[in-house]
Structure formats: structure tokens, C-alpha cells
Coordinates of C-alpha atoms in Angstrom, one line a residue:
M1 CA 32.8 -14.6 -50.0
T2 CA 34.2 -12.7 -47.0
D3 CA 33.2 -12.5 -43.3
R4 CA 31.3 -9.2 -42.8
P5 CA 33.4 -7.0 -39.7
E6 CA 32.4 -6.7 -36.7
P7 CA 30.3 -3.8 -35.7
L8 CA 31.4 -1.0 -33.6
P9 CA 30.9 -1.7 -30.1
I10 CA 27.4 1.5 -29.1
H11 CA 29.1 2.9 -25.6
I12 CA 26.5 3.1 -22.2
V13 CA 27.8 5.3 -19.6
G14 CA 26.4 4.6 -16.5
G15 CA 25.9 1.1 -15.1
G16 CA 22.4 1.6 -13.3
L17 CA 18.8 0.4 -14.2
A18 CA 18.6 1.8 -17.7
G19 CA 22.4 1.4 -18.4
S20 CA 22.1 -2.3 -18.1
E21 CA 18.8 -2.7 -19.8
A22 CA 20.2 -0.9 -22.3
A23 CA 23.1 -2.8 -22.9
W24 CA 20.8 -6.5 -22.5
Q25 CA 18.5 -5.1 -25.0
I26 CA 21.6 -4.3 -27.7
A27 CA 24.1 -6.8 -26.9
Q28 CA 20.7 -9.7 -26.8
A29 CA 20.5 -8.1 -30.6
G30 CA 24.1 -9.7 -31.2
H31 CA 25.6 -6.0 -31.2
P32 CA 29.0 -5.5 -29.1
V33 CA 28.5 -3.4 -26.1
I34 CA 30.6 -1.1 -23.6
L35 CA 29.1 -0.3 -20.4
H36 CA 30.8 2.4 -18.4
E37 CA 30.4 2.2 -14.5
M38 CA 32.1 4.7 -12.7
R39 CA 31.9 2.9 -9.5
P40 CA 34.0 1.9 -7.7
V41 CA 36.5 4.0 -8.5
R42 CA 34.2 7.1 -8.1
G43 CA 31.4 6.9 -5.7
T44 CA 28.7 8.9 -4.9
E45 CA 26.0 10.3 -2.3
A46 CA 23.8 7.5 -2.5
H47 CA 25.1 4.3 -3.8
H48 CA 26.6 1.8 -1.3
G49 CA 28.3 -1.1 -3.6
S50 CA 29.6 -1.5 -6.9
D51 CA 27.0 -3.8 -8.4
L52 CA 25.2 -2.6 -11.8
A53 CA 21.3 -2.1 -10.9
E54 CA 21.9 -0.7 -7.1
L55 CA 18.4 0.1 -5.7
V56 CA 19.7 3.3 -3.7
C57 CA 15.6 4.3 -2.5
S58 CA 12.9 1.8 -2.2
N59 CA 12.9 -1.8 -3.2
S60 CA 9.7 -1.8 -4.6
F61 CA 8.8 -1.7 -8.3
R62 CA 5.2 -0.5 -7.3
S63 CA 2.1 -2.3 -8.6
D64 CA 2.6 -6.0 -10.1
D65 CA -1.3 -5.6 -11.2
A66 CA -1.0 -5.3 -15.4
N67 CA -5.0 -5.0 -15.6
G68 CA -5.8 -2.1 -13.1
N69 CA -2.5 -0.3 -12.9
A70 CA -0.2 1.5 -15.4
V71 CA 2.9 0.7 -13.6
G72 CA 2.1 -3.5 -13.5
L73 CA 1.1 -2.7 -17.5
L74 CA 4.5 -1.3 -18.1
H75 CA 5.9 -4.0 -16.1
Q76 CA 4.1 -6.5 -18.4
E77 CA 5.5 -4.8 -21.3
M78 CA 8.7 -5.1 -20.6
R79 CA 8.5 -9.1 -19.8
T80 CA 7.1 -9.1 -23.0
L81 CA 10.3 -7.4 -24.6
N82 CA 12.9 -9.5 -22.4
S83 CA 14.1 -7.4 -20.2
L84 CA 16.6 -8.4 -18.2
I85 CA 15.2 -5.6 -15.1
L86 CA 11.9 -7.5 -14.8
R87 CA 13.1 -10.9 -15.6
A88 CA 15.6 -9.9 -12.3
A89 CA 12.9 -8.4 -10.3
D90 CA 10.6 -11.8 -10.8
A91 CA 13.4 -13.7 -9.5
H92 CA 14.3 -12.0 -6.4
Q93 CA 10.9 -10.8 -5.3
V94 CA 9.9 -10.7 -1.5
P95 CA 6.2 -10.5 -0.1
A96 CA 5.1 -6.8 -0.3
G97 CA 1.0 -7.4 -1.0
G98 CA 0.0 -6.0 -4.5
A99 CA 3.0 -4.9 -5.2
L100 CA 6.2 -6.0 -6.6
A101 CA 9.4 -5.7 -4.0
V102 CA 12.5 -7.1 -4.7
D103 CA 15.2 -8.4 -1.8
R104 CA 17.9 -5.7 -3.0
E105 CA 21.0 -7.2 -2.7
G106 CA 19.9 -10.1 -4.6
F107 CA 18.6 -7.9 -7.5
A108 CA 21.4 -5.9 -7.9
R109 CA 23.8 -9.5 -7.6
A110 CA 22.0 -11.3 -10.2
V111 CA 22.0 -8.5 -12.6
T112 CA 25.4 -7.8 -12.4
E113 CA 26.1 -11.9 -13.4
A114 CA 24.4 -11.5 -16.0
I115 CA 25.9 -8.0 -17.4
E116 CA 29.1 -9.4 -16.6
A117 CA 28.4 -13.0 -18.5
H118 CA 27.5 -11.7 -21.7
P119 CA 29.9 -12.1 -24.6
R120 CA 29.4 -9.4 -26.0
I121 CA 29.3 -7.0 -23.2
T122 CA 32.4 -5.3 -21.9
I123 CA 32.4 -3.3 -18.6
A124 CA 34.5 -0.5 -18.1
R125 CA 35.1 0.7 -14.4
E126 CA 36.4 4.0 -14.5
E127 CA 34.7 7.7 -15.0
V128 CA 33.4 8.8 -18.3
A129 CA 34.6 13.0 -17.8
G130 CA 32.6 15.6 -19.8
L131 CA 31.3 14.6 -22.9
P132 CA 31.9 10.8 -24.2
P133 CA 34.0 11.4 -27.0
E134 CA 32.5 11.7 -30.9
D135 CA 34.9 9.2 -32.3
W136 CA 32.9 6.5 -29.9
G137 CA 30.0 7.1 -32.3
S138 CA 26.6 5.5 -31.3
T139 CA 26.7 6.4 -26.9
I140 CA 24.0 6.3 -24.4
I141 CA 23.9 8.4 -21.4
A142 CA 21.9 6.6 -18.6
T143 CA 23.9 8.1 -15.9
G144 CA 20.4 8.9 -13.6
P145 CA 20.0 10.7 -10.8
L146 CA 23.5 11.6 -9.5
T147 CA 25.5 12.6 -12.7
A148 CA 29.0 13.2 -12.2
P149 CA 29.6 17.1 -11.7
S150 CA 31.4 17.3 -14.9
L151 CA 29.1 15.5 -17.3
A152 CA 26.2 17.5 -15.8
A153 CA 28.6 20.7 -16.4
S154 CA 29.1 19.6 -20.3
I155 CA 25.8 18.8 -21.0
R156 CA 24.7 21.6 -19.9
E157 CA 27.9 24.0 -22.0
L158 CA 25.8 21.8 -25.1
T159 CA 22.5 22.2 -25.0
G160 CA 22.9 26.3 -23.1
A161 CA 20.2 25.1 -20.9
D162 CA 20.5 24.2 -17.3
A163 CA 19.1 21.1 -16.1
L164 CA 16.7 20.9 -13.7
A165 CA 17.2 19.0 -10.7
F166 CA 15.1 18.3 -7.5
F167 CA 15.6 16.2 -4.4
D168 CA 14.7 12.1 -4.2
A169 CA 14.6 10.3 -1.3
I170 CA 15.3 7.2 0.9
A171 CA 13.5 5.6 3.9
P172 CA 15.0 4.6 6.4
I173 CA 15.3 0.1 7.1
V174 CA 14.2 -1.1 10.4
H175 CA 15.1 -4.9 11.9
R176 CA 12.6 -6.8 12.3
D177 CA 13.3 -8.7 15.3
S178 CA 12.9 -5.1 17.2
I179 CA 9.3 -4.0 16.4
D180 CA 7.1 -5.2 18.9
M181 CA 4.5 -7.5 17.6
D182 CA 2.2 -7.1 20.7
K183 CA 1.4 -3.6 19.2
A184 CA 2.2 -3.8 15.7
W185 CA 0.8 -6.7 13.0
F186 CA 0.6 -8.2 9.5
Q187 CA -1.7 -7.0 6.8
S188 CA -1.7 -6.0 3.3
R189 CA -4.1 -2.6 3.0
Y190 CA -7.2 -4.7 2.3
D191 CA -6.0 -8.3 2.7
K192 CA -4.6 -7.4 -1.3
V193 CA -2.8 -10.6 -2.2
G194 CA 0.5 -9.8 -5.2
P195 CA 3.1 -11.6 -6.4
G196 CA 5.1 -13.2 -4.3
G197 CA 2.7 -12.1 -1.3
T198 CA 0.3 -13.2 1.2
G199 CA -2.3 -10.9 1.9
A200 CA -0.4 -9.9 5.5
D201 CA 2.7 -8.7 3.7
Y202 CA 3.3 -5.3 5.4
I203 CA 4.0 -4.7 8.9
N204 CA 1.7 -2.4 10.6
C205 CA 1.7 0.4 13.8
P206 CA -1.1 2.4 14.9
M207 CA -1.4 5.6 16.4
D208 CA -4.7 7.4 18.4
R209 CA -5.3 11.1 17.7
A210 CA -3.1 12.1 20.5
Q211 CA 0.3 10.3 19.3
Y212 CA -0.4 10.9 15.8
D213 CA -0.5 14.7 17.0
A214 CA 2.3 14.6 18.8
F215 CA 4.3 12.9 16.0
I216 CA 3.6 15.7 13.7
Q217 CA 4.5 18.2 16.0
A218 CA 8.3 16.3 16.2
L219 CA 8.7 16.1 12.6
I220 CA 7.9 19.8 12.2
D221 CA 10.2 20.6 15.1
G222 CA 13.0 18.3 14.5
D223 CA 16.3 19.3 13.6
K224 CA 16.9 18.8 9.8
I225 CA 19.9 18.8 7.8
G226 CA 21.0 22.2 6.2
F227 CA 20.6 22.8 2.5
K228 CA 23.8 23.6 0.3
E229 CA 23.8 26.6 -1.0
W230 CA 23.3 25.0 -4.5
E231 CA 20.4 22.8 -3.5
A232 CA 18.2 25.5 -1.7
S233 CA 15.9 25.9 -5.1
T234 CA 15.9 22.9 -5.9
P235 CA 12.0 21.7 -6.0
Y236 CA 10.8 18.5 -4.5
F237 CA 9.0 15.6 -6.8
D238 CA 6.2 15.1 -5.1
G239 CA 6.2 11.8 -5.1
C240 CA 9.4 11.6 -2.9
L241 CA 8.6 14.5 -0.7
P242 CA 10.4 14.1 2.6
I243 CA 7.9 13.5 5.6
E244 CA 8.8 16.4 7.8
V245 CA 7.7 18.3 4.0
M246 CA 4.6 16.5 4.2
A247 CA 3.9 17.5 7.7
E248 CA 4.2 21.1 7.0
R249 CA 2.2 21.5 4.5
G250 CA -0.8 20.8 7.6
P251 CA -1.6 18.5 9.8
E252 CA -4.0 16.0 8.3
T253 CA -1.4 15.6 5.2
L254 CA 0.1 12.4 6.7
R255 CA -3.4 10.2 7.8
H256 CA -4.4 11.0 4.1
G257 CA -0.7 9.8 2.6
P258 CA 1.3 7.3 3.5
M259 CA 0.0 6.9 7.2
K260 CA -3.7 6.8 5.9
P261 CA -5.6 3.9 8.4
V262 CA -7.9 2.8 6.1
G263 CA -8.6 -1.0 4.7
L264 CA -6.6 -2.0 8.0
T265 CA -7.9 -3.9 11.1
N266 CA -5.5 -4.0 14.4
P267 CA -6.1 -7.5 16.1
H268 CA -4.7 -6.5 19.2
D269 CA -7.5 -3.6 19.8
P270 CA -10.3 -4.8 16.5
T271 CA -13.0 -2.3 18.0
V272 CA -11.0 1.0 18.1
K273 CA -10.5 2.9 14.5
A274 CA -6.6 4.0 14.6
C275 CA -5.8 7.7 13.9
A276 CA -3.2 6.5 11.5
I277 CA -0.9 4.3 10.7
V278 CA 2.7 3.5 9.8
Q279 CA 3.7 0.6 7.2
L280 CA 6.6 -1.2 7.0
R281 CA 7.6 -3.1 3.8
Q282 CA 9.6 -6.5 3.4
D283 CA 13.1 -5.1 2.5
N284 CA 15.4 -8.5 1.7
A285 CA 14.6 -11.9 1.0
L286 CA 15.7 -13.6 4.5
G287 CA 12.7 -11.1 6.4
T288 CA 15.2 -9.7 8.7
L289 CA 14.6 -6.2 7.0
Y290 CA 11.7 -3.7 6.3
N291 CA 11.7 -0.2 5.1
M292 CA 9.0 2.4 6.2
V293 CA 7.2 3.1 3.3
G294 CA 7.3 6.9 2.5
F295 CA 9.1 8.0 5.6
Q296 CA 11.9 9.2 3.5
T297 CA 12.9 12.5 5.3
K298 CA 16.0 15.2 5.6
L299 CA 16.1 14.6 9.8
T300 CA 19.6 14.5 11.3
Y301 CA 20.3 10.9 12.0
S302 CA 19.7 11.5 15.9
E303 CA 16.2 13.1 15.3
Q304 CA 15.4 10.3 13.4
V305 CA 16.1 7.8 15.8
R306 CA 14.3 9.8 18.6
V307 CA 11.1 10.9 16.2
F308 CA 10.7 7.3 14.8
R309 CA 10.7 5.6 18.2
T310 CA 7.7 7.5 19.3
I311 CA 5.7 5.6 16.5
P312 CA 4.0 2.6 18.9
G313 CA 6.0 -0.9 18.2
L314 CA 8.9 0.7 17.1
E315 CA 10.1 2.3 20.7
N316 CA 12.9 0.3 20.5
A317 CA 13.4 -0.1 16.6
E318 CA 17.0 -0.9 15.6
F319 CA 18.0 0.6 12.4
A320 CA 20.0 -0.9 9.4
R321 CA 19.8 2.3 7.6
L322 CA 18.7 5.8 8.1
G323 CA 16.8 8.2 5.9
G324 CA 18.3 10.6 3.7
L325 CA 18.1 12.6 0.7
H326 CA 20.3 13.4 -2.6
R327 CA 19.7 15.8 -5.9
N328 CA 18.2 13.9 -9.2
T329 CA 19.1 15.8 -12.5
Y330 CA 17.2 15.8 -15.1
L331 CA 17.2 17.5 -18.8
D332 CA 14.2 19.9 -20.0
S333 CA 14.0 16.6 -22.4
P334 CA 11.4 17.7 -24.4
R335 CA 12.8 20.5 -25.9
L336 CA 16.1 18.7 -26.1
L337 CA 15.4 15.1 -27.2
D338 CA 13.9 13.9 -30.3
A339 CA 11.6 11.0 -30.8
T340 CA 14.2 8.2 -30.4
L341 CA 15.9 9.9 -27.0
R342 CA 18.9 11.5 -29.2
L343 CA 20.5 15.1 -28.2
K344 CA 19.5 17.6 -31.1
A345 CA 22.4 19.2 -30.7
R346 CA 24.3 16.0 -31.0
P347 CA 22.6 13.0 -32.6
D348 CA 25.2 10.6 -31.7
L349 CA 24.4 11.1 -28.3
R350 CA 21.0 9.3 -26.7
F351 CA 19.7 9.5 -23.3
A352 CA 17.7 7.0 -21.0
G353 CA 16.1 6.6 -17.5
Q354 CA 15.9 9.3 -15.1
I355 CA 18.3 12.0 -16.4
T356 CA 15.4 11.9 -19.5
G357 CA 12.6 13.0 -16.5
C358 CA 11.2 9.7 -16.2
E359 CA 10.3 9.0 -12.1
G360 CA 10.9 5.8 -11.3
Y361 CA 12.8 2.4 -10.8
V362 CA 10.5 0.9 -13.7
E363 CA 10.4 3.8 -16.0
S364 CA 13.8 4.5 -15.4
A365 CA 14.5 1.0 -16.8
A366 CA 11.6 0.8 -19.5
I367 CA 13.4 3.8 -20.9
G368 CA 16.8 2.0 -21.3
L369 CA 15.0 -0.8 -22.1
M370 CA 13.6 1.5 -25.5
A371 CA 17.3 3.5 -26.2
G372 CA 19.1 0.5 -26.5
R373 CA 16.0 -0.9 -29.5
F374 CA 16.7 2.4 -31.1
A375 CA 20.4 2.7 -30.8
I376 CA 20.2 -1.0 -32.5
A377 CA 17.9 -0.3 -35.1
E378 CA 19.8 2.8 -36.2
A379 CA 23.2 0.5 -36.1
R380 CA 21.6 -1.6 -38.7
G381 CA 20.2 1.1 -40.7
E382 CA 16.7 -0.1 -39.6
A383 CA 13.6 2.1 -38.8
L384 CA 12.1 0.9 -35.9
A385 CA 8.4 1.6 -35.8
P386 CA 7.0 4.4 -33.6
L387 CA 5.8 3.0 -30.2
P388 CA 2.2 3.5 -29.9
P389 CA 0.9 6.0 -27.7
T390 CA -1.8 3.7 -25.9
T391 CA 0.7 1.1 -24.7
A392 CA 2.5 2.1 -21.6
L393 CA 5.9 2.5 -23.0
G394 CA 4.5 4.9 -25.4
A395 CA 2.6 6.7 -23.1
L396 CA 6.0 7.2 -21.3
I397 CA 7.8 8.2 -24.3
G398 CA 5.7 10.6 -25.6
H399 CA 5.7 12.5 -22.0
I400 CA 9.3 12.8 -22.5
T401 CA 9.7 13.8 -25.9
G402 CA 6.6 15.1 -27.2
G403 CA 3.7 17.4 -25.3
H404 CA 4.9 20.4 -23.2
I405 CA 4.3 22.7 -25.6
A406 CA 3.8 26.1 -24.9
A407 CA 0.3 27.3 -23.5
E408 CA -1.9 29.1 -26.1
D409 CA -3.0 31.5 -22.8
A410 CA 0.2 32.4 -21.4
G411 CA 2.6 32.2 -24.4
T412 CA 5.3 30.7 -22.3
P413 CA 6.5 26.7 -22.3
R414 CA 5.2 24.4 -19.6
S415 CA 7.4 23.2 -16.9
F416 CA 8.9 19.6 -17.4
Q417 CA 8.3 17.8 -14.6
P418 CA 9.4 14.2 -14.1
M419 CA 6.8 11.5 -13.8
N420 CA 5.9 7.8 -13.4
V421 CA 3.7 6.2 -15.8
N422 CA 0.0 6.7 -14.9
F423 CA -2.9 6.5 -17.6
G424 CA -3.5 10.3 -17.5
L425 CA -0.4 10.0 -20.2
F426 CA -2.6 7.5 -22.3
P427 CA -4.9 9.2 -25.5
P428 CA -8.4 8.6 -24.2
L429 CA -10.5 5.2 -25.0
D430 CA -12.6 6.5 -28.4
H431 CA -15.9 5.1 -26.4
A432 CA -16.7 4.5 -22.6
P433 CA -16.9 1.1 -21.3
K434 CA -20.2 -0.5 -20.9
G435 CA -21.4 -2.9 -18.8
E436 CA -23.8 -6.1 -19.4
G437 CA -26.5 -5.0 -21.9
G438 CA -24.7 -1.9 -22.5
K439 CA -25.3 -0.4 -19.0
R440 CA -23.8 2.7 -18.4
L441 CA -21.3 2.0 -15.4
K442 CA -20.9 4.3 -12.7
G443 CA -18.3 5.1 -9.8
P444 CA -16.1 2.7 -8.9
E445 CA -17.7 -0.2 -11.6
K446 CA -16.9 2.6 -14.3
A447 CA -13.5 3.1 -12.7
V448 CA -12.2 -0.7 -12.8
A449 CA -13.9 -0.7 -16.8
K450 CA -12.0 1.3 -17.8
K451 CA -8.6 0.8 -16.8
K452 CA -9.3 -2.7 -17.7
A453 CA -10.1 -1.5 -21.6
L454 CA -7.1 0.9 -21.5
T455 CA -5.3 -2.3 -20.4
D456 CA -6.5 -4.6 -22.8
R457 CA -5.9 -1.8 -26.2
A458 CA -2.4 -1.2 -25.0
R459 CA -1.3 -5.1 -24.9
A460 CA -3.3 -5.7 -28.3
D461 CA -1.4 -3.0 -29.6
L462 CA 1.7 -3.6 -28.3
A463 CA 1.6 -7.4 -30.4
A464 CA 0.8 -5.1 -33.4
W465 CA 3.9 -3.5 -33.1
M466 CA 5.8 -6.3 -31.8
G467 CA 4.8 -7.8 -35.2
D468 CA 7.2 -4.8 -37.3
G469 CA 10.1 -5.6 -38.4
F470 CA 13.0 -5.3 -35.4
A471 CA 10.1 -5.4 -32.7
R472 CA 10.4 -9.2 -32.8
V473 CA 14.3 -9.6 -32.2
A474 CA 14.4 -12.6 -30.3
A475 CA 15.7 -13.2 -27.0
E476 CA 18.3 -15.8 -26.5

């Protein structure tokens, strides 16, 4: 009896959230992986270090509510499927109300150490210039929003289609001890307690009407970093609009968005209702740094300091990091990728993460998770049952690889845009949920019951899918 030969490794290009997750899933299934990461050999406009899975924007993985929020459900599904990214996030969470936020340095270090220690993963610190060679065999490209220009150009040349692009954004980070707590206070909106939280996890800075109006005008008038010629026509993703772009959309936009004053009471002046409130969320485990929620910006650094110090409580703010923007490139995935994330023009290549047109840390890692599972199933000659579209994972992949067909009334393809996971991507329920005794529900009660029914259905369908073939692959 002869030993079975060692299988050819699966190559992964990009060591971000998606690439790290894909490598982990493949290696945990017993298959060798070579993970190519260009940092620190070549840096990017947004990364600061060489750790894998570095978080370059927010430190939040958003809601962890698996019964009432689609991204919370996605968290739960990924935990069920042995996600390295969620394991590291859970181990390095910091208080954030109902959200799962992490100490970004501790999180990235944990992912890096797990990947480096895995006996079936080899890390190659090198730039992959152009498309991976065909003799590599099965390869996953997970280069994210900052794909190297040579690789992006090669993808465009191969597919005959321009990649779409938008700007992603970084919010400023403030030193906690520079915030004036005689004006600001700790409170989560509606006192909501989340993972690792207390119900008082955000620092809140209130504004009256005059302060708010002056702030909006300062945002509009402030000096911005000019766009390069190749950036000028690039659209923004609505979930990461710069604060000044939101201000330009109308004077009330911000106080109905990231600066909304609802669910919060100022203990320094409890009888006065604020016109707007700026929230800051803990950014590291020590609690020494706080990021300004929703304050991604293209203001110049000097203007950021000047304008943001007009916020009550931040008059003497010291910034550990100022805001910025970077371009994010992604594929026209419904046209270019198949149902298992393979490039139709060259099926040995799979894509994962933000380059596929998903948006958000969790979504990127989730697509990496599934790309890894699709790749290992193919390497074994097995058919991985399609994910139920009723699950968060299935709904997200459905958005990327399906839908977006030509509109009957226009005869032209719908515009494919990046999307966070949300219940709008899920198939509708067969029956509307009822109250006790078959009572018809209305308003908020109906909304809560609907979300609970959608998440219950998703859990049941994922459990059934996990009983099929490779989906049961055990974690070490």
C-alpha cells in the first residue's frame, strides 16, 4: 500500500480578512496553502503595519444581535463554521454597546499568529504582479479594496470589463484623556448592552442648534484634499460617505444620521434635548483611544483638527490618527463570477472579499470563508451543496453572483453596487408571523417578529446544509 501523494497547494493572494479566513478554512480541512501577502515588501495607502487582517477603517464588526440584525446573524453563522476571524474578534472585543468591536492591534496579531503557526500554511511575503500563473492551479484572489495596480490591470485585460471603484473611508481616533468629560458622557443609545459592554460604552458630545449649524457650515467650507484625475468620477459607497459630503446633502442630514440625538440623555443637563450628538467608540482594549463614529472625511489634516475641536468636549482633543479616504476597487461580479466565485474567463481563479462587491469587514471575511470551502471541495472532487439563500451567507453570495439581470423596462443591466448584508437580500417569509392566538402584528412588534422569523429560518436551514457532505468538515 503506497502513501497518497501530497496534494498541490491552493494559493491565496492577499492576507487581509478574506484571504486569512480562506487560508484557515482550507488548512483546517487538511489541505496545504500558500498565502501571498505583499506587505511589508510593498505598502498601501491605508495600511500601517505588516500583520495579516489589519483593520484600516473602523474597529467595529457592527451588531452582534443574531435575532434582530442580519450582520449579527452572519456572525453566528461564521462562528458555527469555525471562522478564524470571528474567533479572534471574540477574543479581542472591546465594549461597544450592541456591537462587536475589537482592539485592532490585538485582533490582527491573533490572526497573524494563528496563520503563522498552522503547519499547512506557508506565508510568502511578496507582491504578485499581474495574474497568478496558470501552473499554480487553484488560486483565490483576495486582494481587497487596495489591489495592486498591476494585478487590477491584468484582471481588466482578462475580463474585458473595467473594475468599478468607490472611496472607502477612515474615521479619526482621539486620545481618551484629551476628551472633556465635564461636557461629554458615557452612554450607549437606549442604554443597550452588547457583547463585552455595559450599556454605557460610547462617549457622547452634545451640540445645541447654534453649535450644530456652525459645525455644518465649517464642514462645507473646510479645505479638502483634492481628487486625483483618476479618482474624480469614482462614486462613494453610501455606508461610508465622508462627513462633509453628508453635510452638503442638506443641513439636517447629519442629525438624522451619525449625529442623531435619539436614545441619549445628557446627565450634565438632563432637561435639555441636544440638537445633535457626536459619538465616539472605544478603539483599543486599554480604553485609551476612541474613534469618531461616522466621521470619515476628506478634509485636510489641519482642517480636521480645527473643525473637530469645535465639538463640545473635543476642544482640546489630541488625535492618534486623523481621517482619510482610499479608493476601493471591485468586480462586476454577477457578470464575471460563477456561483462558486470562480472567474468565468479563467475558472482556476476564485475571488473573495471586498473585491467581489461585498462591503464590510464581516462580509469580506464571510466570502473568504466560503471561497475557501468551495476551493477545498473542488480539490477533493466533491460537490458542495449550494448555500440556502435563506441564510446570511447564502443571501450575501446570492447578491454577488446572482440577481442584477437586465431590467425589462429599460433593457440595460442593473448597476451592481457594494452591499452590506441585510434582510433585504433574504427571500421573503412564506407566512407573516402572528402574535399570541393568531393575532395580527403591527408596527415595531411586527418588525421584531419578522426579523426573529427570518433568523430562526436561517439557523434551521444552515443546520440542514451542514448535514450535507463537506459542510460537516470538522474543525481542529
